[in-house]
Amino acid sequence: LPNYSRSAPLKSNSVTFQKLPDHRTIVGLECDHYVVTTRRQYDDAKPRIVVNRHDYWLVPDLHVETARARSFEMGARILEDAPQGVIEDVLSKGLVLAETWSVDDHVFGTEEAIEFKIGTVDPSVFRPPLFYIKAESLSASTIRANKDVEFSEVGTCGHTLFIAAGTEN
C-alpha cells in the first residue's frame, strides 16, 4: 500500500456514491453494482490527490445481520473520514457479496462470497473437538474474584469483557 501519511493536512475531501448499470451473478444471486469514490487532497510540500474506489456488488433488499456479513465491508476503514451516512447508504441497499478496493487505480483488495445459504446451522458445528477442555479466562476469573469488592466513591469501576475472534481467510 502506498505510504499516504495522515500527518499531512487534509485540504479537501469529497465522496461520490453511485449505482452503475451493470450486474453480476454471484453464488446464484443477481447483484447490483455500486461504487463509492473518495477523493482526498493533502496540503503538504508536494500537493497530491488520493483516490479510493470501492466497487460493491450487492443483492438488492437482502439484509443479513451477522458479524461475518458486516465484516465483508473491508473498505469501511477507508471511508471512516467520509461524510456521515456513506457506509449506511451502501449497506441499506442490500447484502454485499463482493467488493474491490482500489487506490489510485491500483487494486489492493478484493473479496467475493463463494457460498450463500439460508437456514439453521447444525449445533455440532459449535461443539469443541475431542480432548479439548473448558478453561476459565483470566478476565472471567478476575471478575469472579472481585465480585464483592467495594470501590471508593472517588471513581467508578465496571466489568469489561475482551473477546478475540478470528476466521479462516
PDB file of C-alpha atoms in Angstrom:
ATOM      1  CA  LEU A   1       0.000   0.000   0.000  1.00  0.00           C
ATOM      2  CA  PRO A   2       1.374   3.434  -0.772  1.00  0.00           C
ATOM      3  CA  ASN A   3       2.553   5.361   2.259  1.00  0.00           C
ATOM      4  CA  TYR A   4      -0.009   8.175   2.378  1.00  0.00           C
ATOM      5  CA  SER A   5       0.737   9.898   5.632  1.00  0.00           C
ATOM      6  CA  ARG A   6      -2.220  11.107   7.660  1.00  0.00           C
ATOM      7  CA  SER A   7       0.090  13.708   9.191  1.00  0.00           C
ATOM      8  CA  ALA A   8      -0.197  15.962   6.131  1.00  0.00           C
ATOM      9  CA  PRO A   9      -3.124  18.376   6.435  1.00  0.00           C
ATOM     10  CA  LEU A  10      -6.224  17.372   4.509  1.00  0.00           C
ATOM     11  CA  LYS A  11      -7.109  20.222   2.151  1.00  0.00           C
ATOM     12  CA  SER A  12     -10.288  18.735   0.676  1.00  0.00           C
ATOM     13  CA  ASN A  13     -12.312  15.535   0.899  1.00  0.00           C
ATOM     14  CA  SER A  14     -15.170  14.535  -1.403  1.00  0.00           C
ATOM     15  CA  VAL A  15     -17.228  11.385  -1.693  1.00  0.00           C
ATOM     16  CA  THR A  16     -19.465  10.161  -4.513  1.00  0.00           C
ATOM     17  CA  PHE A  17     -21.883   7.243  -4.329  1.00  0.00           C
ATOM     18  CA  GLN A  18     -23.464   5.863  -7.475  1.00  0.00           C
ATOM     19  CA  LYS A  19     -25.250   2.835  -8.848  1.00  0.00           C
ATOM     20  CA  LEU A  20     -23.821   1.540 -12.124  1.00  0.00           C
ATOM     21  CA  PRO A  21     -25.969  -0.170 -14.787  1.00  0.00           C
ATOM     22  CA  ASP A  22     -24.050  -3.470 -14.882  1.00  0.00           C
ATOM     23  CA  HIS A  23     -24.985  -6.577 -12.869  1.00  0.00           C
ATOM     24  CA  ARG A  24     -23.202  -9.766 -11.789  1.00  0.00           C
ATOM     25  CA  THR A  25     -24.426 -13.135 -10.656  1.00  0.00           C
ATOM     26  CA  ILE A  26     -22.580 -14.271  -7.531  1.00  0.00           C
ATOM     27  CA  VAL A  27     -23.382 -17.639  -5.895  1.00  0.00           C
ATOM     28  CA  GLY A  28     -26.580 -17.752  -7.972  1.00  0.00           C
ATOM     29  CA  LEU A  29     -27.846 -14.341  -6.812  1.00  0.00           C
ATOM     30  CA  GLU A  30     -28.251 -11.311  -9.090  1.00  0.00           C
ATOM     31  CA  CYS A  31     -26.209  -8.384  -7.737  1.00  0.00           C
ATOM     32  CA  ASP A  32     -26.348  -4.642  -8.388  1.00  0.00           C
ATOM     33  CA  HIS A  33     -23.107  -2.696  -8.773  1.00  0.00           C
ATOM     34  CA  TYR A  34     -22.449   0.359  -6.585  1.00  0.00           C
ATOM     35  CA  VAL A  35     -19.313   2.490  -6.420  1.00  0.00           C
ATOM     36  CA  VAL A  36     -18.124   4.739  -3.611  1.00  0.00           C
ATOM     37  CA  THR A  37     -15.249   7.026  -4.581  1.00  0.00           C
ATOM     38  CA  THR A  38     -13.356   9.257  -2.172  1.00  0.00           C
ATOM     39  CA  ARG A  39     -11.008  11.976  -3.347  1.00  0.00           C
ATOM     40  CA  ARG A  40      -8.704  13.485  -0.746  1.00  0.00           C
ATOM     41  CA  GLN A  41      -6.317  16.324  -1.443  1.00  0.00           C
ATOM     42  CA  TYR A  42      -3.453  16.683   1.013  1.00  0.00           C
ATOM     43  CA  ASP A  43      -1.763  20.036   1.547  1.00  0.00           C
ATOM     44  CA  ASP A  44       1.913  19.296   2.104  1.00  0.00           C
ATOM     45  CA  ALA A  45       5.198  20.070   0.340  1.00  0.00           C
ATOM     46  CA  LYS A  46       4.074  18.196  -2.776  1.00  0.00           C
ATOM     47  CA  PRO A  47       0.278  18.518  -3.002  1.00  0.00           C
ATOM     48  CA  ARG A  48      -1.345  15.246  -4.015  1.00  0.00           C
ATOM     49  CA  ILE A  49      -4.800  13.799  -4.546  1.00  0.00           C
ATOM     50  CA  VAL A  50      -5.524  10.250  -3.377  1.00  0.00           C
ATOM     51  CA  VAL A  51      -8.491   8.470  -4.958  1.00  0.00           C
ATOM     52  CA  ASN A  52     -10.011   5.432  -3.224  1.00  0.00           C
ATOM     53  CA  ARG A  53     -12.616   3.459  -5.157  1.00  0.00           C
ATOM     54  CA  HIS A  54     -14.815   0.774  -3.630  1.00  0.00           C
ATOM     55  CA  ASP A  55     -16.839  -1.377  -6.006  1.00  0.00           C
ATOM     56  CA  TYR A  56     -19.629  -3.235  -4.209  1.00  0.00           C
ATOM     57  CA  TRP A  57     -21.869  -5.939  -5.652  1.00  0.00           C
ATOM     58  CA  LEU A  58     -24.993  -6.232  -3.526  1.00  0.00           C
ATOM     59  CA  VAL A  59     -28.062  -8.454  -3.536  1.00  0.00           C
ATOM     60  CA  PRO A  60     -30.820  -5.830  -3.504  1.00  0.00           C
ATOM     61  CA  ASP A  61     -33.073  -5.731  -0.458  1.00  0.00           C
ATOM     62  CA  LEU A  62     -31.410  -8.734   1.212  1.00  0.00           C
ATOM     63  CA  HIS A  63     -30.139  -7.896   4.672  1.00  0.00           C
ATOM     64  CA  VAL A  64     -28.323 -10.417   6.867  1.00  0.00           C
ATOM     65  CA  GLU A  65     -27.260  -9.003  10.209  1.00  0.00           C
ATOM     66  CA  THR A  66     -24.285 -11.139  11.225  1.00  0.00           C
ATOM     67  CA  ALA A  67     -20.733 -10.272  12.180  1.00  0.00           C
ATOM     68  CA  ARG A  68     -19.373 -12.110   9.135  1.00  0.00           C
ATOM     69  CA  ALA A  69     -21.767 -10.352   6.774  1.00  0.00           C
ATOM     70  CA  ARG A  70     -20.735  -6.964   8.177  1.00  0.00           C
ATOM     71  CA  SER A  71     -17.027  -7.835   8.138  1.00  0.00           C
ATOM     72  CA  PHE A  72     -17.326  -8.143   4.363  1.00  0.00           C
ATOM     73  CA  GLU A  73     -17.203  -4.359   4.173  1.00  0.00           C
ATOM     74  CA  MET A  74     -13.401  -4.300   4.294  1.00  0.00           C
ATOM     75  CA  GLY A  75     -13.266  -0.766   2.904  1.00  0.00           C
ATOM     76  CA  ALA A  76     -15.154   0.736   5.815  1.00  0.00           C
ATOM     77  CA  ARG A  77     -11.954   1.981   7.461  1.00  0.00           C
ATOM     78  CA  ILE A  78     -11.026   3.917   4.311  1.00  0.00           C
ATOM     79  CA  LEU A  79     -14.470   5.514   4.324  1.00  0.00           C
ATOM     80  CA  GLU A  80     -14.299   6.419   8.016  1.00  0.00           C
ATOM     81  CA  ASP A  81     -13.500  10.029   7.083  1.00  0.00           C
ATOM     82  CA  ALA A  82     -16.377  10.156   4.607  1.00  0.00           C
ATOM     83  CA  PRO A  83     -19.448  12.231   5.388  1.00  0.00           C
ATOM     84  CA  GLN A  84     -21.836  10.652   7.888  1.00  0.00           C
ATOM     85  CA  GLY A  85     -24.057   8.032   6.338  1.00  0.00           C
ATOM     86  CA  VAL A  86     -21.999   6.837   3.343  1.00  0.00           C
ATOM     87  CA  ILE A  87     -21.463   3.313   4.719  1.00  0.00           C
ATOM     88  CA  GLU A  88     -25.087   3.233   5.884  1.00  0.00           C
ATOM     89  CA  ASP A  89     -26.173   4.192   2.341  1.00  0.00           C
ATOM     90  CA  VAL A  90     -24.192   1.280   0.894  1.00  0.00           C
ATOM     91  CA  LEU A  91     -25.428  -1.244   3.459  1.00  0.00           C
ATOM     92  CA  SER A  92     -29.046  -0.102   3.149  1.00  0.00           C
ATOM     93  CA  LYS A  93     -29.070  -1.250  -0.485  1.00  0.00           C
ATOM     94  CA  GLY A  94     -28.615  -4.933   0.342  1.00  0.00           C
ATOM     95  CA  LEU A  95     -26.116  -7.622   1.270  1.00  0.00           C
ATOM     96  CA  VAL A  96     -22.573  -7.170  -0.056  1.00  0.00           C
ATOM     97  CA  LEU A  97     -21.406 -10.342  -1.821  1.00  0.00           C
ATOM     98  CA  ALA A  98     -18.288  -8.903  -3.474  1.00  0.00           C
ATOM     99  CA  GLU A  99     -16.064  -5.881  -3.083  1.00  0.00           C
ATOM    100  CA  THR A 100     -12.983  -4.488  -4.780  1.00  0.00           C
ATOM    101  CA  TRP A 101     -10.914  -1.722  -3.229  1.00  0.00           C
ATOM    102  CA  SER A 102      -8.570   0.396  -5.363  1.00  0.00           C
ATOM    103  CA  VAL A 103      -6.227   3.272  -4.568  1.00  0.00           C
ATOM    104  CA  ASP A 104      -5.238   5.490  -7.485  1.00  0.00           C
ATOM    105  CA  ASP A 105      -6.406   2.796  -9.962  1.00  0.00           C
ATOM    106  CA  HIS A 106      -4.326   0.032  -8.318  1.00  0.00           C
ATOM    107  CA  VAL A 107      -6.368  -2.843  -6.868  1.00  0.00           C
ATOM    108  CA  PHE A 108      -5.355  -3.518  -3.266  1.00  0.00           C
ATOM    109  CA  GLY A 109      -8.031  -5.887  -2.110  1.00  0.00           C
ATOM    110  CA  THR A 110     -10.916  -7.928  -3.331  1.00  0.00           C
ATOM    111  CA  GLU A 111     -13.387 -10.284  -1.679  1.00  0.00           C
ATOM    112  CA  GLU A 112     -16.179 -12.396  -3.089  1.00  0.00           C
ATOM    113  CA  ALA A 113     -18.615 -14.798  -1.492  1.00  0.00           C
ATOM    114  CA  ILE A 114     -18.230 -18.389  -2.669  1.00  0.00           C
ATOM    115  CA  GLU A 115     -21.325 -19.786  -0.958  1.00  0.00           C
ATOM    116  CA  PHE A 116     -24.572 -18.430   0.451  1.00  0.00           C
ATOM    117  CA  LYS A 117     -27.119 -20.440   2.425  1.00  0.00           C
ATOM    118  CA  ILE A 118     -30.173 -19.522   4.441  1.00  0.00           C
ATOM    119  CA  GLY A 119     -31.189 -21.879   7.225  1.00  0.00           C
ATOM    120  CA  THR A 120     -30.220 -23.186  10.594  1.00  0.00           C
ATOM    121  CA  VAL A 121     -26.720 -24.277  11.489  1.00  0.00           C
ATOM    122  CA  ASP A 122     -26.261 -27.770  12.894  1.00  0.00           C
ATOM    123  CA  PRO A 123     -25.323 -27.454  16.618  1.00  0.00           C
ATOM    124  CA  SER A 124     -22.439 -29.886  16.089  1.00  0.00           C
ATOM    125  CA  VAL A 125     -20.591 -27.087  14.271  1.00  0.00           C
ATOM    126  CA  PHE A 126     -20.169 -25.338  17.630  1.00  0.00           C
ATOM    127  CA  ARG A 127     -19.073 -28.412  19.588  1.00  0.00           C
ATOM    128  CA  PRO A 128     -15.394 -28.331  20.605  1.00  0.00           C
ATOM    129  CA  PRO A 129     -13.115 -31.011  19.158  1.00  0.00           C
ATOM    130  CA  LEU A 130     -12.412 -34.134  21.214  1.00  0.00           C
ATOM    131  CA  PHE A 131      -9.863 -33.772  24.018  1.00  0.00           C
ATOM    132  CA  TYR A 132     -10.477 -30.009  24.394  1.00  0.00           C
ATOM    133  CA  ILE A 133     -11.438 -28.861  27.868  1.00  0.00           C
ATOM    134  CA  LYS A 134     -13.233 -25.754  29.055  1.00  0.00           C
ATOM    135  CA  ALA A 135     -10.888 -23.256  30.714  1.00  0.00           C
ATOM    136  CA  GLU A 136     -11.848 -20.101  32.538  1.00  0.00           C
ATOM    137  CA  SER A 137     -10.372 -16.961  31.007  1.00  0.00           C
ATOM    138  CA  LEU A 138      -8.213 -14.618  33.031  1.00  0.00           C
ATOM    139  CA  SER A 139     -10.886 -11.906  32.673  1.00  0.00           C
ATOM    140  CA  ALA A 140     -13.630 -14.205  33.964  1.00  0.00           C
ATOM    141  CA  SER A 141     -11.566 -15.336  36.952  1.00  0.00           C
ATOM    142  CA  THR A 142     -10.624 -11.722  37.805  1.00  0.00           C
ATOM    143  CA  ILE A 143     -14.261 -10.596  37.630  1.00  0.00           C
ATOM    144  CA  ARG A 144     -15.367 -13.578  39.747  1.00  0.00           C
ATOM    145  CA  ALA A 145     -12.617 -12.966  42.326  1.00  0.00           C
ATOM    146  CA  ASN A 146     -13.563  -9.275  42.659  1.00  0.00           C
ATOM    147  CA  LYS A 147     -17.353  -9.528  42.556  1.00  0.00           C
ATOM    148  CA  ASP A 148     -17.760  -8.474  46.224  1.00  0.00           C
ATOM    149  CA  VAL A 149     -15.101  -5.765  46.248  1.00  0.00           C
ATOM    150  CA  GLU A 150     -16.370  -2.336  47.286  1.00  0.00           C
ATOM    151  CA  PHE A 151     -14.984   0.583  45.372  1.00  0.00           C
ATOM    152  CA  SER A 152     -14.394   4.092  46.720  1.00  0.00           C
ATOM    153  CA  GLU A 153     -16.631   6.971  45.725  1.00  0.00           C
ATOM    154  CA  VAL A 154     -13.684   8.664  44.024  1.00  0.00           C
ATOM    155  CA  GLY A 155     -14.161   6.778  40.791  1.00  0.00           C
ATOM    156  CA  THR A 156     -16.286   4.172  39.113  1.00  0.00           C
ATOM    157  CA  CYS A 157     -15.458   0.681  38.027  1.00  0.00           C
ATOM    158  CA  GLY A 158     -17.255  -1.607  35.662  1.00  0.00           C
ATOM    159  CA  HIS A 159     -16.806  -5.085  34.327  1.00  0.00           C
ATOM    160  CA  THR A 160     -15.268  -5.256  30.870  1.00  0.00           C
ATOM    161  CA  LEU A 161     -15.053  -8.337  28.720  1.00  0.00           C
ATOM    162  CA  PHE A 162     -12.478  -8.539  25.936  1.00  0.00           C
ATOM    163  CA  ILE A 163     -13.045 -11.051  23.180  1.00  0.00           C
ATOM    164  CA  ALA A 164     -10.617 -12.049  20.450  1.00  0.00           C
ATOM    165  CA  ALA A 165     -12.118 -13.711  17.427  1.00  0.00           C
ATOM    166  CA  GLY A 166     -10.668 -14.965  14.184  1.00  0.00           C
ATOM    167  CA  THR A 167     -11.742 -16.593  10.972  1.00  0.00           C
ATOM    168  CA  GLU A 168     -10.041 -18.616   8.316  1.00  0.00           C
ATOM    169  CA  ASN A 169      -9.232 -16.401   5.381  1.00  0.00           C
TER     170      ASN A 169
END
